[in-house]
PDB file of C-alpha atoms in Angstrom:
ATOM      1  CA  UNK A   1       0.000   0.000   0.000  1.00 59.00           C
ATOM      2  CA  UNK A   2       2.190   3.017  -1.318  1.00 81.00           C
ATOM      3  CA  UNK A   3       2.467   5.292  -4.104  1.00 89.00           C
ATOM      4  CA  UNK A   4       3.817   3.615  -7.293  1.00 93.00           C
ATOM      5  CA  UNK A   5       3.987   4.250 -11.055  1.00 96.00           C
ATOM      6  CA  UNK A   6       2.332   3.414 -14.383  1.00 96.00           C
ATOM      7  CA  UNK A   7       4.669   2.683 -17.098  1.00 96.00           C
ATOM      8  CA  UNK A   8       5.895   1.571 -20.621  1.00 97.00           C
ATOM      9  CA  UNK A   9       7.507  -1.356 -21.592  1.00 97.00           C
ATOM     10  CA  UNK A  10      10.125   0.128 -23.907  1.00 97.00           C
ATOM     11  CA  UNK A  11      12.459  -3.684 -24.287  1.00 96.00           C
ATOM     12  CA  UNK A  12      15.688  -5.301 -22.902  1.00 96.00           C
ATOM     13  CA  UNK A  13      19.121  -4.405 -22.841  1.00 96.00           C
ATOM     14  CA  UNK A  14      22.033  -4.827 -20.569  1.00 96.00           C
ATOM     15  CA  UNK A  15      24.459  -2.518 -18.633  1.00 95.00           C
ATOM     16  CA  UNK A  16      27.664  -3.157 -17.046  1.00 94.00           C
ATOM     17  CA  UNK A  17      29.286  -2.551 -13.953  1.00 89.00           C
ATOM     18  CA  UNK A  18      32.571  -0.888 -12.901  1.00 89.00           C
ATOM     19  CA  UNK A  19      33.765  -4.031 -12.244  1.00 92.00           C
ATOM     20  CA  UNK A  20      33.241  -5.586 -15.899  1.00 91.00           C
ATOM     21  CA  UNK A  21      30.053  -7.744 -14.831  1.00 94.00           C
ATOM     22  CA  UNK A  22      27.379  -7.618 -17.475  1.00 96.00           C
ATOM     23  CA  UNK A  23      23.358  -7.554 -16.225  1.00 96.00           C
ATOM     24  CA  UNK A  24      20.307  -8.222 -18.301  1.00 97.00           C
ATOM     25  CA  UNK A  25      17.854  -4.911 -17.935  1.00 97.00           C
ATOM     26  CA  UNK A  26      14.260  -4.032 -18.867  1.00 97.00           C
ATOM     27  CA  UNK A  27      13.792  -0.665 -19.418  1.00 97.00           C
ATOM     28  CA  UNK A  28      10.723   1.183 -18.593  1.00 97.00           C
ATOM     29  CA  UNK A  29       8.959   4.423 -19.170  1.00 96.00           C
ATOM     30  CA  UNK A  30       7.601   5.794 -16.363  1.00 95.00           C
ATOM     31  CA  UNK A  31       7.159   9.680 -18.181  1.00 92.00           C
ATOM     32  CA  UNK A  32       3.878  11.774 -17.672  1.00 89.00           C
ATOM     33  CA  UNK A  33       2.460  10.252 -14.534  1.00 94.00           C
ATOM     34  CA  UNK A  34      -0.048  12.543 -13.353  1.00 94.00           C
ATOM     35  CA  UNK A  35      -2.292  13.017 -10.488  1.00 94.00           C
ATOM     36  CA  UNK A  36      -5.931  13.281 -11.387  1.00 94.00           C
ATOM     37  CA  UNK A  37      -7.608  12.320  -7.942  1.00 93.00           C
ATOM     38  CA  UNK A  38      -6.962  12.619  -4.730  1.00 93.00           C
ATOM     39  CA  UNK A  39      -9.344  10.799  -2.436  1.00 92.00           C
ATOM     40  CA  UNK A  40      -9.395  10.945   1.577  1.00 91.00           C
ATOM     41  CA  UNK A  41     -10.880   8.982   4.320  1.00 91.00           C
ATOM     42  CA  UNK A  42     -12.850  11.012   4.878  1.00 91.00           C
ATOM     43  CA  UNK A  43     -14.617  11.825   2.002  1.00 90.00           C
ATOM     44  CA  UNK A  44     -14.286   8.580  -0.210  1.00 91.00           C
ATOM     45  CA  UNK A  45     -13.969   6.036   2.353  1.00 92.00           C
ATOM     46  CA  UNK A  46     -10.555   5.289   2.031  1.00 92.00           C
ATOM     47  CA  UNK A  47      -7.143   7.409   0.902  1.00 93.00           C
ATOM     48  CA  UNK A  48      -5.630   6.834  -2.530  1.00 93.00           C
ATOM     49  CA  UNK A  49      -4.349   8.200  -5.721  1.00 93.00           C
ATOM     50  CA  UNK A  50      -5.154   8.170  -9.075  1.00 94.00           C
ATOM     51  CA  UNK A  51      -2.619   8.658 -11.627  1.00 95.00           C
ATOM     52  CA  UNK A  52      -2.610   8.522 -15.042  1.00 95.00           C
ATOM     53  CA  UNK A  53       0.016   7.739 -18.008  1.00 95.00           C
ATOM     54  CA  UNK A  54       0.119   8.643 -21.630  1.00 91.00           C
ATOM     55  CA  UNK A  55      -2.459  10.577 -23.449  1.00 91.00           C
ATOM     56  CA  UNK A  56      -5.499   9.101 -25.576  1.00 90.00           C
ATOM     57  CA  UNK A  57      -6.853  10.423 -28.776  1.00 91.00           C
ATOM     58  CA  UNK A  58      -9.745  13.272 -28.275  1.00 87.00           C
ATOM     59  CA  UNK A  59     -12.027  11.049 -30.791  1.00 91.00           C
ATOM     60  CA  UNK A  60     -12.007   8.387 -28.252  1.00 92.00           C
ATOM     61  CA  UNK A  61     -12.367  10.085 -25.027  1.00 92.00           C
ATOM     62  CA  UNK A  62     -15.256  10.002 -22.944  1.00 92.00           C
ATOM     63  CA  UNK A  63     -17.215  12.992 -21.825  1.00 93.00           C
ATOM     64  CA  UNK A  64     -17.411  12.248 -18.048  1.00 93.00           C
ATOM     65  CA  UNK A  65     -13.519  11.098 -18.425  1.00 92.00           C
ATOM     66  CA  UNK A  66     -12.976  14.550 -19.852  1.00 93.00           C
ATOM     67  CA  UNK A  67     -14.960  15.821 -17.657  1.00 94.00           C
ATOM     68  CA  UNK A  68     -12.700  14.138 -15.071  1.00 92.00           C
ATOM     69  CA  UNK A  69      -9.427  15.398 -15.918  1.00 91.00           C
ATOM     70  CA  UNK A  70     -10.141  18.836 -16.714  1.00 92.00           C
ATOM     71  CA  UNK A  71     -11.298  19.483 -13.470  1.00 91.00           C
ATOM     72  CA  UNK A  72      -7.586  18.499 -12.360  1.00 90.00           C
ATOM     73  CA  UNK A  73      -6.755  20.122 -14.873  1.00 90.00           C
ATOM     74  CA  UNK A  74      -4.476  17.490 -16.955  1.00 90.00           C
ATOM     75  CA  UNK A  75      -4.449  15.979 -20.329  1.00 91.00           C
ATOM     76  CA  UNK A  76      -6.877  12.847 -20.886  1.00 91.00           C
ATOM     77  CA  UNK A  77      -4.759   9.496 -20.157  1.00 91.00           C
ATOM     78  CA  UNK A  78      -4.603   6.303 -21.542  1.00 92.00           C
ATOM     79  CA  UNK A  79      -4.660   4.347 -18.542  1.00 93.00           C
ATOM     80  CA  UNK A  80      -5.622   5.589 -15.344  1.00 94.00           C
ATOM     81  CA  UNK A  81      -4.987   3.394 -11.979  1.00 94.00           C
ATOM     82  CA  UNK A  82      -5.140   4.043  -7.989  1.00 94.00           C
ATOM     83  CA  UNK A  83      -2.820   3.445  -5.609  1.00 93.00           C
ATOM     84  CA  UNK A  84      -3.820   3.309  -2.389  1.00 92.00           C
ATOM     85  CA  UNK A  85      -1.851   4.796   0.347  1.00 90.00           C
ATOM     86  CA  UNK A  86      -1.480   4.073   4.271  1.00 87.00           C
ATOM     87  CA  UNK A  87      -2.385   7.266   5.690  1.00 88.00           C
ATOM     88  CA  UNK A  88      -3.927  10.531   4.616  1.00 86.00           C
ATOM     89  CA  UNK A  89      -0.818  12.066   5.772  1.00 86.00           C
ATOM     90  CA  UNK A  90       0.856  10.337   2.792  1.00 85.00           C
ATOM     91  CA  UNK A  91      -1.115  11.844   0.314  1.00 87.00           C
ATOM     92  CA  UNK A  92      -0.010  15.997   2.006  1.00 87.00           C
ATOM     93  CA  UNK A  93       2.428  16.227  -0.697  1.00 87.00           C
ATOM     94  CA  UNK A  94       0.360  15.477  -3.894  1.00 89.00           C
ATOM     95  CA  UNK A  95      -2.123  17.936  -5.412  1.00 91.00           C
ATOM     96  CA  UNK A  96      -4.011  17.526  -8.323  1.00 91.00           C
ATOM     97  CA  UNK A  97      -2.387  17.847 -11.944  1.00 90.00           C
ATOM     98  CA  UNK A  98       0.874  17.468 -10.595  1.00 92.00           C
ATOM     99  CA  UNK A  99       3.415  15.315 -12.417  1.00 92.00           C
ATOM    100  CA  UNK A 100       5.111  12.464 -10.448  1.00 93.00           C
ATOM    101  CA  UNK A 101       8.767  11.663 -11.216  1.00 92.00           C
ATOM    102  CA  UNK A 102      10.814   8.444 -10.934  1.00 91.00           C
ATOM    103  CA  UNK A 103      12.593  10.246  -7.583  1.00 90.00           C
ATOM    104  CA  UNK A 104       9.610   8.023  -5.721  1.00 92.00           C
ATOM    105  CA  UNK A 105      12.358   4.829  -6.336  1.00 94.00           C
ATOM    106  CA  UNK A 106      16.208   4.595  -5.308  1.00 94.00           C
ATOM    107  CA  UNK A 107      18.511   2.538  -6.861  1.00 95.00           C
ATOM    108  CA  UNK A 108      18.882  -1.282  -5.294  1.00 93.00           C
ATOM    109  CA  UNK A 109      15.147  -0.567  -4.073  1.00 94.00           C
ATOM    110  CA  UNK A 110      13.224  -3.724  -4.933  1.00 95.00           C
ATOM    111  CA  UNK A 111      10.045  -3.363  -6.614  1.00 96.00           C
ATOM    112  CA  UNK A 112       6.925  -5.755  -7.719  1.00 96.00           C
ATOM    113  CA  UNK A 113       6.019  -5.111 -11.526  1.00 97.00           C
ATOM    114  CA  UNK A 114       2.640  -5.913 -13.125  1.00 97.00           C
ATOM    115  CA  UNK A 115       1.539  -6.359 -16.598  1.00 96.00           C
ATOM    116  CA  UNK A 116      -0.305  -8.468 -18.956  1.00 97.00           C
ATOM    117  CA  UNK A 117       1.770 -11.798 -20.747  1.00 96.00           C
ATOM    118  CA  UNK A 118       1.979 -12.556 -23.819  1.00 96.00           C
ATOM    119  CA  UNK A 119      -0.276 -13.813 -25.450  1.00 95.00           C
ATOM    120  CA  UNK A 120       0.626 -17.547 -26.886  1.00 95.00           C
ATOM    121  CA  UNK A 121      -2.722 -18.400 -28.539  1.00 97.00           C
ATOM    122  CA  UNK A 122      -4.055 -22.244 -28.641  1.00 97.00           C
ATOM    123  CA  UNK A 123      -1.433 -24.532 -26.651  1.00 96.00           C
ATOM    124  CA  UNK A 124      -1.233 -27.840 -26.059  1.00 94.00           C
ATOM    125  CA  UNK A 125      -1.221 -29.546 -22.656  1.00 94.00           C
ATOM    126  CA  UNK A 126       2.487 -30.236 -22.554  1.00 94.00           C
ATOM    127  CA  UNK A 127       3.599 -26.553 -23.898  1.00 94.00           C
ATOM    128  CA  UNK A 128       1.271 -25.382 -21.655  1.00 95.00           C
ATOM    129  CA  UNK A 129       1.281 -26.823 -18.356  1.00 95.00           C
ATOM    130  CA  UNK A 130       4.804 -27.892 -18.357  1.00 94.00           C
ATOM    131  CA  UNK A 131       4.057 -31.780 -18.361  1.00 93.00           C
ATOM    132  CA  UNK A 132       6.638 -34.502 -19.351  1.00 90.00           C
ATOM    133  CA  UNK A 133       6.401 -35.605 -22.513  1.00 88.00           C
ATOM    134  CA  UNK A 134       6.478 -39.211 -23.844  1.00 85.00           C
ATOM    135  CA  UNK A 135       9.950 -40.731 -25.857  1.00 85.00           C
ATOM    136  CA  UNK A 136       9.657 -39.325 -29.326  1.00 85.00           C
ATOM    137  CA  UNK A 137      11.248 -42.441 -30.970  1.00 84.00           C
ATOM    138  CA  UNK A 138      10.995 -46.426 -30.714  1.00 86.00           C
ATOM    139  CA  UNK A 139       7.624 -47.323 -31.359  1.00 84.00           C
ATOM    140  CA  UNK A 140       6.173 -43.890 -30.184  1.00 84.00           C
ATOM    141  CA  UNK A 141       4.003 -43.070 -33.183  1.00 82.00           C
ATOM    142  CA  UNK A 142       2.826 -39.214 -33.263  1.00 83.00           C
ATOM    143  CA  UNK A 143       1.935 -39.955 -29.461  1.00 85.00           C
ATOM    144  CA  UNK A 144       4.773 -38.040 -27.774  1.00 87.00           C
ATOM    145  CA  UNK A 145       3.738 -34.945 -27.897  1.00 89.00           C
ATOM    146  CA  UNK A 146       0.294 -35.670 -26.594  1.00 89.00           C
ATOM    147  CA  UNK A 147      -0.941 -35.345 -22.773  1.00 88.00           C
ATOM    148  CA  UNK A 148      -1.998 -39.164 -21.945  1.00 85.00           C
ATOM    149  CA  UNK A 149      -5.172 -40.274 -21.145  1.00 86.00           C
ATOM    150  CA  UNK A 150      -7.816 -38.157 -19.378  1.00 86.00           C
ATOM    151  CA  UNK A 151     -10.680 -40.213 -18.960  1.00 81.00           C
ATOM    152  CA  UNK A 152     -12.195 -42.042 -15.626  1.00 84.00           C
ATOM    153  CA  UNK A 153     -13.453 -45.306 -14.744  1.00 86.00           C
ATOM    154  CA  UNK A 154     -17.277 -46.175 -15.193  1.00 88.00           C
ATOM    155  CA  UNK A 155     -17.325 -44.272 -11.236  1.00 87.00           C
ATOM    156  CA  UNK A 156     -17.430 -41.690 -11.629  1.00 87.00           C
ATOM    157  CA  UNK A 157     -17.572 -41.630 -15.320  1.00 88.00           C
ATOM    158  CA  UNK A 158     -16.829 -37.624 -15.996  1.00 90.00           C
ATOM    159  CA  UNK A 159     -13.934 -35.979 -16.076  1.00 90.00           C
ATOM    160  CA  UNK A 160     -13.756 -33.572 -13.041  1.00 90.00           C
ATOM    161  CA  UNK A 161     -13.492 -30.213 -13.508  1.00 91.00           C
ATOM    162  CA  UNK A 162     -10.118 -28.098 -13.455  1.00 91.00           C
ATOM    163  CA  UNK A 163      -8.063 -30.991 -15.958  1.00 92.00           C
ATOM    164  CA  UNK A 164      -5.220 -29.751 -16.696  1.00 94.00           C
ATOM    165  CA  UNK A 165      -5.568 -29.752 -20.740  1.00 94.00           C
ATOM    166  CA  UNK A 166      -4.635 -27.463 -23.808  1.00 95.00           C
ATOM    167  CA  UNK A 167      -6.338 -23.864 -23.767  1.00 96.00           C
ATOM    168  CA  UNK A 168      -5.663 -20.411 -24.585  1.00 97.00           C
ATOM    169  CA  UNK A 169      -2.138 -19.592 -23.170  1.00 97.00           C
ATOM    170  CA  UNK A 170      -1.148 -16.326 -22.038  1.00 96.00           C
ATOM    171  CA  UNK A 171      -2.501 -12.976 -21.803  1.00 96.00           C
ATOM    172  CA  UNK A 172      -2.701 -13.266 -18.338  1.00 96.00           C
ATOM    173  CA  UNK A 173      -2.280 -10.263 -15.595  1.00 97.00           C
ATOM    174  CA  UNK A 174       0.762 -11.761 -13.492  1.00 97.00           C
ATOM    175  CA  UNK A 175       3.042  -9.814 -11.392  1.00 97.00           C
ATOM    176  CA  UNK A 176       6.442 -10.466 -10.716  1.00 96.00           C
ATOM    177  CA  UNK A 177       8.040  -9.859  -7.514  1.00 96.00           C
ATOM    178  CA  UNK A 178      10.952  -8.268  -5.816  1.00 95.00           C
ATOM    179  CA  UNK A 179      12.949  -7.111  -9.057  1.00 96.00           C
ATOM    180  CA  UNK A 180      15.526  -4.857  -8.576  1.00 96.00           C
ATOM    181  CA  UNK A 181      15.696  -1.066  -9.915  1.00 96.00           C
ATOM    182  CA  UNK A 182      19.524  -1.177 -11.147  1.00 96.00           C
ATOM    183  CA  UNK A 183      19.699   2.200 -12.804  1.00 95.00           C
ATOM    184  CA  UNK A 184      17.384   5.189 -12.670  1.00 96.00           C
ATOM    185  CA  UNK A 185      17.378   7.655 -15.606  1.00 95.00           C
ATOM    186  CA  UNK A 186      15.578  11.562 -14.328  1.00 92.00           C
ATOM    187  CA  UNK A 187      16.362  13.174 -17.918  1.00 93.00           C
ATOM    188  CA  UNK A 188      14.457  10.840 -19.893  1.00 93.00           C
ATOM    189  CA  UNK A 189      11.745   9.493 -17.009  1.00 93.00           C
ATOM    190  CA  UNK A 190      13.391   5.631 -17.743  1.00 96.00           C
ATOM    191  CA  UNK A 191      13.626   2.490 -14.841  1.00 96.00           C
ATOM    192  CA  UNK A 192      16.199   0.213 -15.600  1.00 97.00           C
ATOM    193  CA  UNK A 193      14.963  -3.093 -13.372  1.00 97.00           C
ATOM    194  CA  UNK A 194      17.252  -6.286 -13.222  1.00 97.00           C
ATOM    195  CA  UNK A 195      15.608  -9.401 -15.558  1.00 96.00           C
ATOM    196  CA  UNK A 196      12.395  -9.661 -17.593  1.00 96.00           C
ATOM    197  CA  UNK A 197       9.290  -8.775 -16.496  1.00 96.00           C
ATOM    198  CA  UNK A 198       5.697  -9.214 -18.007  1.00 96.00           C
ATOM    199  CA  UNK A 199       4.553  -8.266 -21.369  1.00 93.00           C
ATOM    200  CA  UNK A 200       5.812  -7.307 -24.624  1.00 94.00           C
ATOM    201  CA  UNK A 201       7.287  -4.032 -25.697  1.00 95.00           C
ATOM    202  CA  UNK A 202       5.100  -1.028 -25.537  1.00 94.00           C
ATOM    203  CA  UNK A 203       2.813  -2.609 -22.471  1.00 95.00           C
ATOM    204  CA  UNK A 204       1.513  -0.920 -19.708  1.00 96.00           C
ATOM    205  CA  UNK A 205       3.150  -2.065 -16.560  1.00 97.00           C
ATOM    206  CA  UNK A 206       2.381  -1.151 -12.992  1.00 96.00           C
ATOM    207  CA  UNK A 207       5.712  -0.319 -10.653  1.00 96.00           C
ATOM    208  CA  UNK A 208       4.970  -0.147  -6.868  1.00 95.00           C
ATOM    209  CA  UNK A 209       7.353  -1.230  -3.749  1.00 93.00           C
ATOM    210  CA  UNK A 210       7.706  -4.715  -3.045  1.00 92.00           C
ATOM    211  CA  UNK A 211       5.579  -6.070  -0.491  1.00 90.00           C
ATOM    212  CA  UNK A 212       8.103  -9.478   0.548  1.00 87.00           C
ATOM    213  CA  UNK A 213      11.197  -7.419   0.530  1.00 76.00           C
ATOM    214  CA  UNK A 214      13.858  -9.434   2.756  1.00 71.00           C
ATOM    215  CA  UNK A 215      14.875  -6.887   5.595  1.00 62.00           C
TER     216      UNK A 215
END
């Protein structure tokens, strides 16, 4: 429950350290985060911020969205998302159409990132659910490949639901936790964060403090 960011998935690259190692980065655009809502206890029920990222196309804005933003008086966004907030206190510094930098995160601060996966399309059981597959040679004829028998006996005589078989795969929201912010970039608004995280290039992704952070 703290402030966080709303992002762009801009790819992977890797940076090196003064001592010659080498680390895999994703780097992420975290430009244009503005405040658009600031809602109290007392008022709302519970404290929070709303932020949004980017900026949407007049044609396809809403009139209560414009509505919205104009009386905070900031550009439409394309996605807007809350983040709640412990206290009211937290929320002192933050007014409404004010832009919120990447000087919320430190460098070595670990961070949970969220985004929608990729989408796979149609997968089979084995690609899908990570299963062992069959020998693909001696005797194994176009069988290897395939995800065994499913069926029951005549009791119960169904198959019960939640089988593990093939389905859509990806395009999932998933979060991935405790990834570390290697490099932070104020002139251009950019994360650098250790490893991969979800989606594909030019995805939203959600930044916020990690939650299991070992002490």
């Amino acid at each position: 429950m703290s402030l966080g960011l709303i992002g762009r998935k801009i790819g992977m690259t890797r940076i090196f350290a003064e001592n010659g190692d080498t680390f895999p980065v994703t780097v992420i655009d975290v430009s244009s985060n503005r405040v658009t809502q600031i809602k109290q206890t007392a008022s709302n029920g519970y404290c929070a911020a709303q932020i949004s990222f980017g900026q949407k196309k007049t044609s396809r804005v809403k009139k209560s969205m414009a509505g919205h933003c104009a009386k905070a008086g900031v550009v439409v966004g394309s996605i807007v998302r809350e983040f709640r907030v412990r206290n009211d206190s937290d929320l002192d510094q933050l007014k409404n159409g004010m832009e919120i930098k990447n000087d919320i995160f430190k460098v070595g601060q670990k961070v949970d990132i969220s985004g929608v996966t990729i989408g796979k399309g149609f997968a089979g059981a084995i690609k899908l659910h990570h299963f062992s597959s069959n020998r693909a040679s001696h005797g194994n004829s176009k069988a290897h490949n395939k995800p065994g028998s499913i069926g029951m006996a005549q009791d119960p005589g169904r198959i019960f639901p939640g089988k593990r078989m093939a389905a859509h795969m990806g395009n999932v929201k998933r979060t991935t936790q405790n990834i570390e912010i290697l490099r932070i970039d104020t002139e251009r608004d950019l994360l650098l964060v250790k490893g991969a995280i979800p989606g594909s290039k030019g995805g939203y992704v959600i930044v916020r403090s990690s939650i299991k952070e070992k002490k």
